[in-house]
Amino acid sequence: MILRDLLRRLDWRAWVLQDVGNSAFATTILAVLYPLYYREVLGAGAEASSVLAWWGYVSALSMLLTALLAPGLGALADGAGRRKGALLAATALGVGASAAMGLLGEGHWVWGLALFALGSLGFSFNNVFYDSFLPHLAAPEERAGLSSAGYALGYLGGGTLLVANAALAGFWGEAGFRLSFLSVALWWGLFTLPFLRHVGEPPPSPREPGETWGASAYGRPWRTLLGLRHQPDLLWFLGAFWLYNDGIGTIMRMGVLYGSSLGLGQGTLLGALVATQFVGVPCTILFGRLAGRWGDRRVLMAGLGGYLALCAFIPFVVRPWHFWVLALGVGVVQGGTQALSRSLFASLVPKERSAELYGFYDLSSKFAGVLGPFLFGLLAQLTGSLRMGGPVLGLFFLGGMAMLRRVRAGGRP
């Protein structure tokens, strides 16, 4: 049903294509090629454990900045009716940083970290404003399907470009890596154009008498935060998301570095993670269909159970085929859990304050993402290995599942 409607509705297609565009940053830069380039080229000549640790610290810092700024910027965009303009500004930051990464060479790891932080900020803010359109575009019963379609086609688009970029890196080495970062900028910018043209700007949220846009940016998030105690389902969901999304984001950001630290070759790392993208396409669509039958929350819980099993498996990954099992397992559950998290949250928020509340959604995920990469970096310095990161992340999934059980929306009685 959703896929048929996707072919008929121009605004749905344009919204999904933005997911196709920004997923290139997630795959090529966050997950696969840029971490390899950072460790093996930008970090050449520096102490390996220090390079790994600083990657974790800067990842944590960029998430912290996003968390602090997202609710206020979301409230400002809601009040001013400028959600599309905010998305364009975030996209420009991410696209510009991606293109600039192509200028870096051996030993430039400090500049590489700075551009990675800027690009991550652009990517995160882009997702805040992009997600905030979901409640405006789809009815409650359509949101899980549309959200899943976005993630599934995002996997397809990000995976397709990753295959091309991996070929560039394989044939041309350092020059191929640089071209791949430029391709992310071009790809993301190109797939943003349909969104800007065909997705309408939702109406601004009403302001209180005498309230200015600037005051709403600072006052509304604070009032919303204080009011969460009167919205227990929303509060429980944000707490759960704060925990389990730490695991999801950390696995995505640290997976390649973990495999590389085990001495696995680039062929194994790239092949397994490219396969992950394409496994994610049908599995994410399947999650959306199952949610239509059993409810968002129940299917999301099943996906988090899958992640918990993968965390228990991480310390035993020593051979290339072990890494393949781990990567494909992540492909099965990652897109579905992210898509259903987005649609379940959409069922809990009022549409007129979607950007502000998706800012809190992002705040929850980014405060979580501060802790996960930080712990991985700390473990790397203390033990010289990232192996024990899996059991630590498992605790976050357990806590998130326990809190998610308290959320009543999005599941069938």
Short mmCIF file of C-alpha atoms in Angstrom, two decimals:
data_model
loop_
_atom_site.label_atom_id
_atom_site.label_comp_id
_atom_site.label_asym_id
_atom_site.label_seq_id
_atom_site.Cartn_x
_atom_site.Cartn_y
_atom_site.Cartn_z
CA MET A 1 0.00 0.00 0.00
CA ILE A 2 2.71 2.48 1.04
CA LEU A 3 4.90 1.59 -1.94
CA ARG A 4 1.98 2.10 -4.35
CA ASP A 5 1.18 5.46 -2.75
CA LEU A 6 4.86 6.36 -2.93
CA LEU A 7 4.67 6.10 -6.71
CA ARG A 8 1.60 8.35 -6.85
CA ARG A 9 2.48 11.08 -4.34
CA LEU A 10 5.16 13.50 -5.47
CA ASP A 11 5.75 14.92 -1.99
CA TRP A 12 6.32 11.42 -0.55
CA ARG A 13 8.81 10.60 -3.27
CA ALA A 14 10.67 13.86 -2.68
CA TRP A 15 10.76 13.23 1.08
CA VAL A 16 12.12 9.72 0.61
CA LEU A 17 14.76 10.95 -1.86
CA GLN A 18 16.19 13.19 0.84
CA ASP A 19 16.80 9.98 2.83
CA VAL A 20 18.55 8.56 -0.23
CA GLY A 21 20.76 11.66 -0.36
CA ASN A 22 21.84 12.01 3.26
CA SER A 23 22.41 8.25 3.61
CA ALA A 24 25.53 8.71 1.47
CA PHE A 25 27.10 10.60 4.36
CA ALA A 26 26.05 7.86 6.79
CA THR A 27 27.60 5.06 4.74
CA THR A 28 30.69 6.52 3.07
CA ILE A 29 31.74 9.00 5.77
CA LEU A 30 30.29 7.92 9.11
CA ALA A 31 30.49 4.17 8.70
CA VAL A 32 33.05 2.95 6.16
CA LEU A 33 35.49 4.87 3.95
CA TYR A 34 36.24 7.98 5.96
CA PRO A 35 37.05 6.05 9.17
CA LEU A 36 39.45 3.89 7.13
CA TYR A 37 41.00 6.93 5.46
CA TYR A 38 41.28 8.68 8.82
CA ARG A 39 43.06 5.75 10.48
CA GLU A 40 45.33 4.69 7.63
CA VAL A 41 46.10 7.96 5.80
CA LEU A 42 45.21 10.99 7.89
CA GLY A 43 46.54 9.34 11.05
CA ALA A 44 49.72 8.03 9.44
CA GLY A 45 52.72 8.67 11.70
CA ALA A 46 50.64 9.28 14.84
CA GLU A 47 50.14 6.84 17.72
CA ALA A 48 47.34 4.46 16.71
CA SER A 49 45.59 4.30 20.10
CA SER A 50 45.60 8.11 20.34
CA VAL A 51 44.12 8.48 16.85
CA LEU A 52 41.34 6.00 17.72
CA ALA A 53 40.65 7.65 21.06
CA TRP A 54 40.37 11.14 19.56
CA TRP A 55 37.93 9.84 16.97
CA GLY A 56 35.69 8.69 19.81
CA TYR A 57 36.09 11.96 21.71
CA VAL A 58 35.32 14.18 18.72
CA SER A 59 32.33 12.01 17.80
CA ALA A 60 31.05 12.52 21.34
CA LEU A 61 31.65 16.29 21.18
CA SER A 62 29.79 16.73 17.89
CA MET A 63 26.84 14.78 19.30
CA LEU A 64 26.86 16.89 22.46
CA LEU A 65 26.74 20.12 20.46
CA THR A 66 23.84 18.80 18.38
CA ALA A 67 21.98 17.77 21.51
CA LEU A 68 22.35 21.20 23.09
CA LEU A 69 21.32 23.15 19.99
CA ALA A 70 18.67 20.96 18.32
CA PRO A 71 15.58 21.71 20.48
CA GLY A 72 16.08 25.48 20.30
CA LEU A 73 16.69 25.47 16.56
CA GLY A 74 13.68 23.20 16.11
CA ALA A 75 11.44 25.54 18.10
CA LEU A 76 12.73 28.49 16.08
CA ALA A 77 11.96 26.71 12.80
CA ASP A 78 8.48 25.75 14.04
CA GLY A 79 7.65 29.28 15.14
CA ALA A 80 9.04 30.98 12.05
CA GLY A 81 7.64 28.40 9.60
CA ARG A 82 11.13 27.88 8.20
CA ARG A 83 11.67 24.14 8.52
CA LYS A 84 12.78 23.84 4.88
CA GLY A 85 15.24 26.72 5.22
CA ALA A 86 16.72 25.12 8.32
CA LEU A 87 17.07 21.81 6.49
CA LEU A 88 18.82 23.57 3.60
CA ALA A 89 21.32 25.26 5.95
CA ALA A 90 22.12 21.96 7.67
CA THR A 91 22.52 20.24 4.32
CA ALA A 92 24.89 22.96 3.10
CA LEU A 93 27.08 22.44 6.18
CA GLY A 94 27.23 18.67 5.65
CA VAL A 95 27.81 18.95 1.91
CA GLY A 96 30.56 21.55 2.35
CA ALA A 97 32.40 19.50 4.98
CA SER A 98 32.18 16.36 2.82
CA ALA A 99 33.66 18.14 -0.16
CA ALA A 100 36.46 19.64 1.94
CA MET A 101 37.44 16.17 3.20
CA GLY A 102 38.64 15.47 -0.32
CA LEU A 103 41.39 18.05 0.15
CA LEU A 104 43.06 16.27 3.08
CA GLY A 105 46.12 14.05 2.83
CA GLU A 106 48.60 12.10 4.94
CA GLY A 107 49.08 13.34 8.47
CA HIS A 108 46.12 15.78 8.41
CA TRP A 109 44.22 13.93 11.13
CA VAL A 110 43.47 17.03 13.23
CA TRP A 111 41.89 18.81 10.24
CA GLY A 112 40.16 15.54 9.43
CA LEU A 113 38.58 15.46 12.87
CA ALA A 114 37.44 19.09 12.57
CA LEU A 115 35.73 18.46 9.22
CA PHE A 116 34.24 15.23 10.55
CA ALA A 117 32.72 17.18 13.45
CA LEU A 118 31.26 19.85 11.13
CA GLY A 119 29.89 17.26 8.72
CA SER A 120 28.36 15.29 11.57
CA LEU A 121 26.64 18.44 12.85
CA GLY A 122 25.20 19.13 9.40
CA PHE A 123 24.04 15.52 9.04
CA SER A 124 22.43 15.48 12.48
CA PHE A 125 20.60 18.79 12.05
CA ASN A 126 19.49 17.73 8.57
CA ASN A 127 17.85 14.67 10.11
CA VAL A 128 16.11 16.70 12.82
CA PHE A 129 14.32 18.88 10.27
CA TYR A 130 13.82 16.07 7.76
CA ASP A 131 12.17 13.83 10.36
CA SER A 132 9.92 16.66 11.54
CA PHE A 133 8.04 16.55 8.21
CA LEU A 134 6.82 12.97 8.79
CA PRO A 135 3.76 13.87 10.95
CA HIS A 136 2.73 16.48 8.35
CA LEU A 137 3.04 14.17 5.34
CA ALA A 138 1.40 10.96 6.56
CA ALA A 139 -1.62 9.90 8.59
CA PRO A 140 -0.90 7.90 11.77
CA GLU A 141 -1.59 4.57 10.10
CA GLU A 142 0.76 5.47 7.20
CA ARG A 143 3.78 6.67 9.16
CA ALA A 144 5.47 3.34 9.89
CA GLY A 145 5.28 2.38 6.23
CA LEU A 146 6.53 5.73 4.93
CA SER A 147 9.30 5.90 7.51
CA SER A 148 10.38 2.35 6.62
CA ALA A 149 10.33 3.19 2.91
CA GLY A 150 12.61 6.15 3.60
CA TYR A 151 15.11 4.06 5.49
CA ALA A 152 14.95 1.19 2.99
CA LEU A 153 15.57 3.39 -0.03
CA GLY A 154 18.16 5.26 1.98
CA TYR A 155 19.99 1.97 2.46
CA LEU A 156 19.71 1.31 -1.26
CA GLY A 157 20.99 4.74 -2.24
CA GLY A 158 23.72 4.90 0.37
CA GLY A 159 24.77 1.34 -0.41
CA THR A 160 24.88 1.96 -4.18
CA LEU A 161 27.14 4.98 -3.80
CA LEU A 162 29.26 3.10 -1.26
CA VAL A 163 29.87 0.32 -3.81
CA ALA A 164 30.99 2.89 -6.39
CA ASN A 165 33.16 4.68 -3.85
CA ALA A 166 34.73 1.45 -2.63
CA ALA A 167 35.66 0.71 -6.25
CA LEU A 168 37.21 4.17 -6.57
CA ALA A 169 39.24 3.62 -3.41
CA GLY A 170 40.28 0.16 -4.56
CA PHE A 171 41.46 1.29 -8.01
CA TRP A 172 43.01 4.66 -7.20
CA GLY A 173 43.96 4.43 -3.55
CA GLU A 174 44.22 7.77 -1.79
CA ALA A 175 42.92 9.71 -4.82
CA GLY A 176 39.93 7.37 -4.97
CA PHE A 177 39.13 8.02 -1.32
CA ARG A 178 39.24 11.75 -1.93
CA LEU A 179 36.93 11.48 -4.93
CA SER A 180 34.52 9.41 -2.86
CA PHE A 181 34.13 12.23 -0.32
CA LEU A 182 33.41 14.68 -3.13
CA SER A 183 30.83 12.25 -4.54
CA VAL A 184 29.00 12.31 -1.19
CA ALA A 185 28.69 16.09 -1.43
CA LEU A 186 27.35 15.93 -4.98
CA TRP A 187 24.98 13.03 -4.27
CA TRP A 188 23.52 14.60 -1.13
CA GLY A 189 23.07 17.98 -2.77
CA LEU A 190 21.41 16.49 -5.86
CA PHE A 191 18.85 14.47 -3.91
CA THR A 192 17.95 17.48 -1.78
CA LEU A 193 16.59 19.38 -4.79
CA PRO A 194 13.30 17.41 -5.14
CA PHE A 195 12.60 17.92 -1.43
CA LEU A 196 13.08 21.68 -1.69
CA ARG A 197 10.82 21.85 -4.72
CA HIS A 198 7.98 19.45 -3.97
CA VAL A 199 7.59 19.15 -0.18
CA GLY A 200 5.44 21.95 1.16
CA GLU A 201 6.36 24.07 4.18
CA PRO A 202 4.08 23.13 7.11
CA PRO A 203 2.30 26.04 8.81
CA PRO A 204 4.18 27.73 11.65
CA SER A 205 3.25 26.79 15.17
CA PRO A 206 1.20 29.43 17.04
CA ARG A 207 3.12 31.68 19.42
CA GLU A 208 1.88 33.10 22.66
CA PRO A 209 0.87 36.81 22.58
CA GLY A 210 3.99 38.97 22.54
CA GLU A 211 6.34 36.04 22.09
CA THR A 212 9.13 36.63 19.59
CA TRP A 213 10.80 33.99 17.42
CA GLY A 214 13.97 34.30 19.48
CA ALA A 215 12.10 33.91 22.75
CA SER A 216 10.30 30.84 21.42
CA ALA A 217 13.65 29.27 20.51
CA TYR A 218 14.80 29.44 24.13
CA GLY A 219 11.57 29.44 26.11
CA ARG A 220 9.58 26.73 24.38
CA PRO A 221 12.11 23.90 24.73
CA TRP A 222 12.48 24.67 28.43
CA ARG A 223 8.71 24.65 28.96
CA THR A 224 8.45 21.47 26.90
CA LEU A 225 11.13 19.81 29.00
CA LEU A 226 9.35 20.74 32.22
CA GLY A 227 6.05 19.53 30.77
CA LEU A 228 7.33 16.07 29.88
CA ARG A 229 6.42 14.86 33.35
CA HIS A 230 2.78 15.24 32.28
CA GLN A 231 3.37 13.15 29.12
CA PRO A 232 4.60 9.82 30.49
CA ASP A 233 4.56 7.95 27.18
CA LEU A 234 6.70 10.60 25.52
CA LEU A 235 9.03 10.72 28.52
CA TRP A 236 9.46 6.93 28.65
CA PHE A 237 10.09 6.79 24.92
CA LEU A 238 12.76 9.51 25.01
CA GLY A 239 14.48 7.74 27.91
CA ALA A 240 14.40 4.42 26.07
CA PHE A 241 15.64 6.02 22.86
CA TRP A 242 18.40 7.76 24.81
CA LEU A 243 19.69 4.35 25.85
CA TYR A 244 19.22 2.01 22.91
CA ASN A 245 20.13 4.53 20.23
CA ASP A 246 23.49 4.90 21.95
CA GLY A 247 24.18 1.33 20.92
CA ILE A 248 22.91 1.78 17.37
CA GLY A 249 24.89 4.96 16.74
CA THR A 250 28.06 3.67 18.36
CA ILE A 251 28.03 0.45 16.33
CA MET A 252 27.61 2.50 13.15
CA ARG A 253 30.41 4.93 14.00
CA MET A 254 32.92 2.51 15.52
CA GLY A 255 32.28 -0.70 13.55
CA VAL A 256 34.91 -0.21 10.85
CA LEU A 257 37.52 0.97 13.33
CA TYR A 258 36.79 -2.09 15.46
CA GLY A 259 37.24 -4.44 12.50
CA SER A 260 40.38 -2.62 11.45
CA SER A 261 41.82 -2.90 14.98
CA LEU A 262 41.42 -6.68 14.71
CA GLY A 263 43.69 -6.69 11.66
CA LEU A 264 40.91 -7.46 9.16
CA GLY A 265 41.71 -6.41 5.59
CA GLN A 266 39.96 -3.61 3.71
CA GLY A 267 38.33 -6.17 1.41
CA THR A 268 36.62 -7.88 4.35
CA LEU A 269 35.55 -4.62 5.96
CA LEU A 270 34.21 -3.03 2.79
CA GLY A 271 32.55 -6.19 1.48
CA ALA A 272 30.74 -6.94 4.73
CA LEU A 273 29.53 -3.39 5.25
CA VAL A 274 28.38 -2.96 1.65
CA ALA A 275 26.41 -6.20 2.00
CA THR A 276 24.88 -4.77 5.19
CA GLN A 277 23.33 -1.91 3.21
CA PHE A 278 21.58 -4.19 0.75
CA VAL A 279 20.40 -6.66 3.39
CA GLY A 280 18.85 -3.65 5.10
CA VAL A 281 16.56 -2.81 2.16
CA PRO A 282 14.14 -5.79 2.30
CA CYS A 283 14.51 -6.17 6.07
CA THR A 284 13.48 -2.56 6.71
CA ILE A 285 10.43 -2.93 4.46
CA LEU A 286 9.57 -6.13 6.33
CA PHE A 287 9.77 -4.32 9.68
CA GLY A 288 7.30 -1.73 8.38
CA ARG A 289 4.85 -4.40 7.24
CA LEU A 290 5.11 -6.29 10.53
CA ALA A 291 4.48 -3.04 12.41
CA GLY A 292 1.24 -2.61 10.45
CA ARG A 293 0.11 -5.96 11.83
CA TRP A 294 1.50 -6.01 15.36
CA GLY A 295 2.27 -2.37 16.16
CA ASP A 296 5.40 -0.24 16.09
CA ARG A 297 6.46 -0.89 19.68
CA ARG A 298 6.30 -4.68 19.60
CA VAL A 299 8.27 -5.00 16.39
CA LEU A 300 10.77 -2.42 17.60
CA MET A 301 11.31 -4.50 20.76
CA ALA A 302 12.09 -7.54 18.61
CA GLY A 303 14.69 -5.57 16.66
CA LEU A 304 16.36 -4.40 19.86
CA GLY A 305 16.48 -8.00 21.04
CA GLY A 306 18.43 -8.76 17.88
CA TYR A 307 20.90 -5.99 18.68
CA LEU A 308 21.33 -7.39 22.19
CA ALA A 309 22.34 -10.76 20.75
CA LEU A 310 24.85 -9.07 18.42
CA CYS A 311 26.43 -7.19 21.34
CA ALA A 312 26.98 -10.50 23.14
CA PHE A 313 28.69 -11.83 19.99
CA ILE A 314 31.14 -8.92 19.53
CA PRO A 315 33.89 -10.16 21.93
CA PHE A 316 34.09 -13.43 19.97
CA VAL A 317 34.73 -11.76 16.60
CA VAL A 318 38.24 -12.85 15.61
CA ARG A 319 37.97 -14.17 12.04
CA PRO A 320 36.74 -12.49 8.83
CA TRP A 321 33.61 -14.65 8.65
CA HIS A 322 32.76 -13.64 12.23
CA PHE A 323 32.78 -10.00 11.11
CA TRP A 324 30.55 -10.89 8.15
CA VAL A 325 28.01 -12.49 10.52
CA LEU A 326 28.10 -9.43 12.75
CA ALA A 327 27.71 -6.97 9.86
CA LEU A 328 24.85 -8.86 8.22
CA GLY A 329 23.10 -9.18 11.56
CA VAL A 330 23.27 -5.42 11.95
CA GLY A 331 21.82 -5.06 8.44
CA VAL A 332 18.81 -7.15 9.43
CA VAL A 333 17.82 -4.99 12.41
CA GLN A 334 19.29 -1.51 11.94
CA GLY A 335 16.98 0.07 9.39
CA GLY A 336 13.82 -1.37 10.93
CA THR A 337 14.61 -0.22 14.45
CA GLN A 338 15.46 3.29 13.26
CA ALA A 339 12.38 3.55 11.04
CA LEU A 340 9.99 2.34 13.74
CA SER A 341 11.59 4.62 16.32
CA ARG A 342 10.86 7.57 14.03
CA SER A 343 7.27 6.55 13.33
CA LEU A 344 6.52 5.66 16.96
CA PHE A 345 7.75 9.07 18.07
CA ALA A 346 5.61 10.71 15.37
CA SER A 347 2.54 9.13 16.98
CA LEU A 348 3.39 10.85 20.26
CA VAL A 349 3.99 14.46 19.14
CA PRO A 350 1.63 17.27 18.05
CA LYS A 351 2.25 18.17 14.41
CA GLU A 352 2.51 21.93 14.95
CA ARG A 353 5.57 21.45 17.20
CA SER A 354 7.20 18.66 15.22
CA ALA A 355 10.60 20.30 14.62
CA GLU A 356 10.97 21.29 18.27
CA LEU A 357 10.03 17.83 19.52
CA TYR A 358 12.17 16.09 16.94
CA GLY A 359 14.90 18.31 18.34
CA PHE A 360 14.30 16.59 21.69
CA TYR A 361 14.30 13.27 19.84
CA ASP A 362 17.70 14.19 18.47
CA LEU A 363 18.80 15.53 21.86
CA SER A 364 17.98 12.16 23.39
CA SER A 365 19.92 10.28 20.72
CA LYS A 366 22.92 12.62 20.77
CA PHE A 367 23.32 12.67 24.55
CA ALA A 368 23.33 8.91 24.27
CA GLY A 369 25.89 9.11 21.50
CA VAL A 370 28.18 11.14 23.74
CA LEU A 371 28.62 8.19 26.08
CA GLY A 372 29.04 5.30 23.63
CA PRO A 373 31.93 6.63 21.51
CA PHE A 374 33.53 8.08 24.66
CA LEU A 375 33.50 4.66 26.34
CA PHE A 376 34.94 3.04 23.21
CA GLY A 377 37.72 5.64 23.14
CA LEU A 378 38.39 5.14 26.85
CA LEU A 379 38.51 1.37 26.46
CA ALA A 380 40.96 1.76 23.57
CA GLN A 381 43.31 3.78 25.77
CA LEU A 382 42.98 1.61 28.89
CA THR A 383 43.11 -1.84 27.31
CA GLY A 384 44.54 -1.26 23.84
CA SER A 385 41.46 -3.04 22.41
CA LEU A 386 37.84 -2.27 21.56
CA ARG A 387 36.70 -5.85 22.22
CA MET A 388 34.82 -5.21 25.48
CA GLY A 389 32.73 -2.47 23.89
CA GLY A 390 30.07 -5.01 22.87
CA PRO A 391 29.02 -6.13 26.37
CA VAL A 392 29.00 -2.49 27.51
CA LEU A 393 26.65 -1.54 24.67
CA GLY A 394 24.44 -4.51 25.54
CA LEU A 395 23.60 -2.82 28.84
CA PHE A 396 22.23 0.17 26.94
CA PHE A 397 19.96 -2.06 24.85
CA LEU A 398 18.70 -3.84 27.96
CA GLY A 399 17.88 -0.56 29.68
CA GLY A 400 16.20 0.84 26.58
CA MET A 401 14.01 -2.23 26.16
CA ALA A 402 12.94 -2.05 29.81
CA MET A 403 11.86 1.58 29.43
CA LEU A 404 10.22 1.02 26.06
CA ARG A 405 7.87 -1.53 27.65
CA ARG A 406 6.28 1.39 29.52
CA VAL A 407 5.27 3.20 26.30
CA ARG A 408 1.62 2.53 25.48
CA ALA A 409 1.38 4.14 22.01
CA GLY A 410 2.38 2.31 18.86
CA GLY A 411 1.56 -1.19 20.06
CA ARG A 412 -1.54 -3.31 20.06
CA PRO A 413 -3.24 -4.08 23.40
#
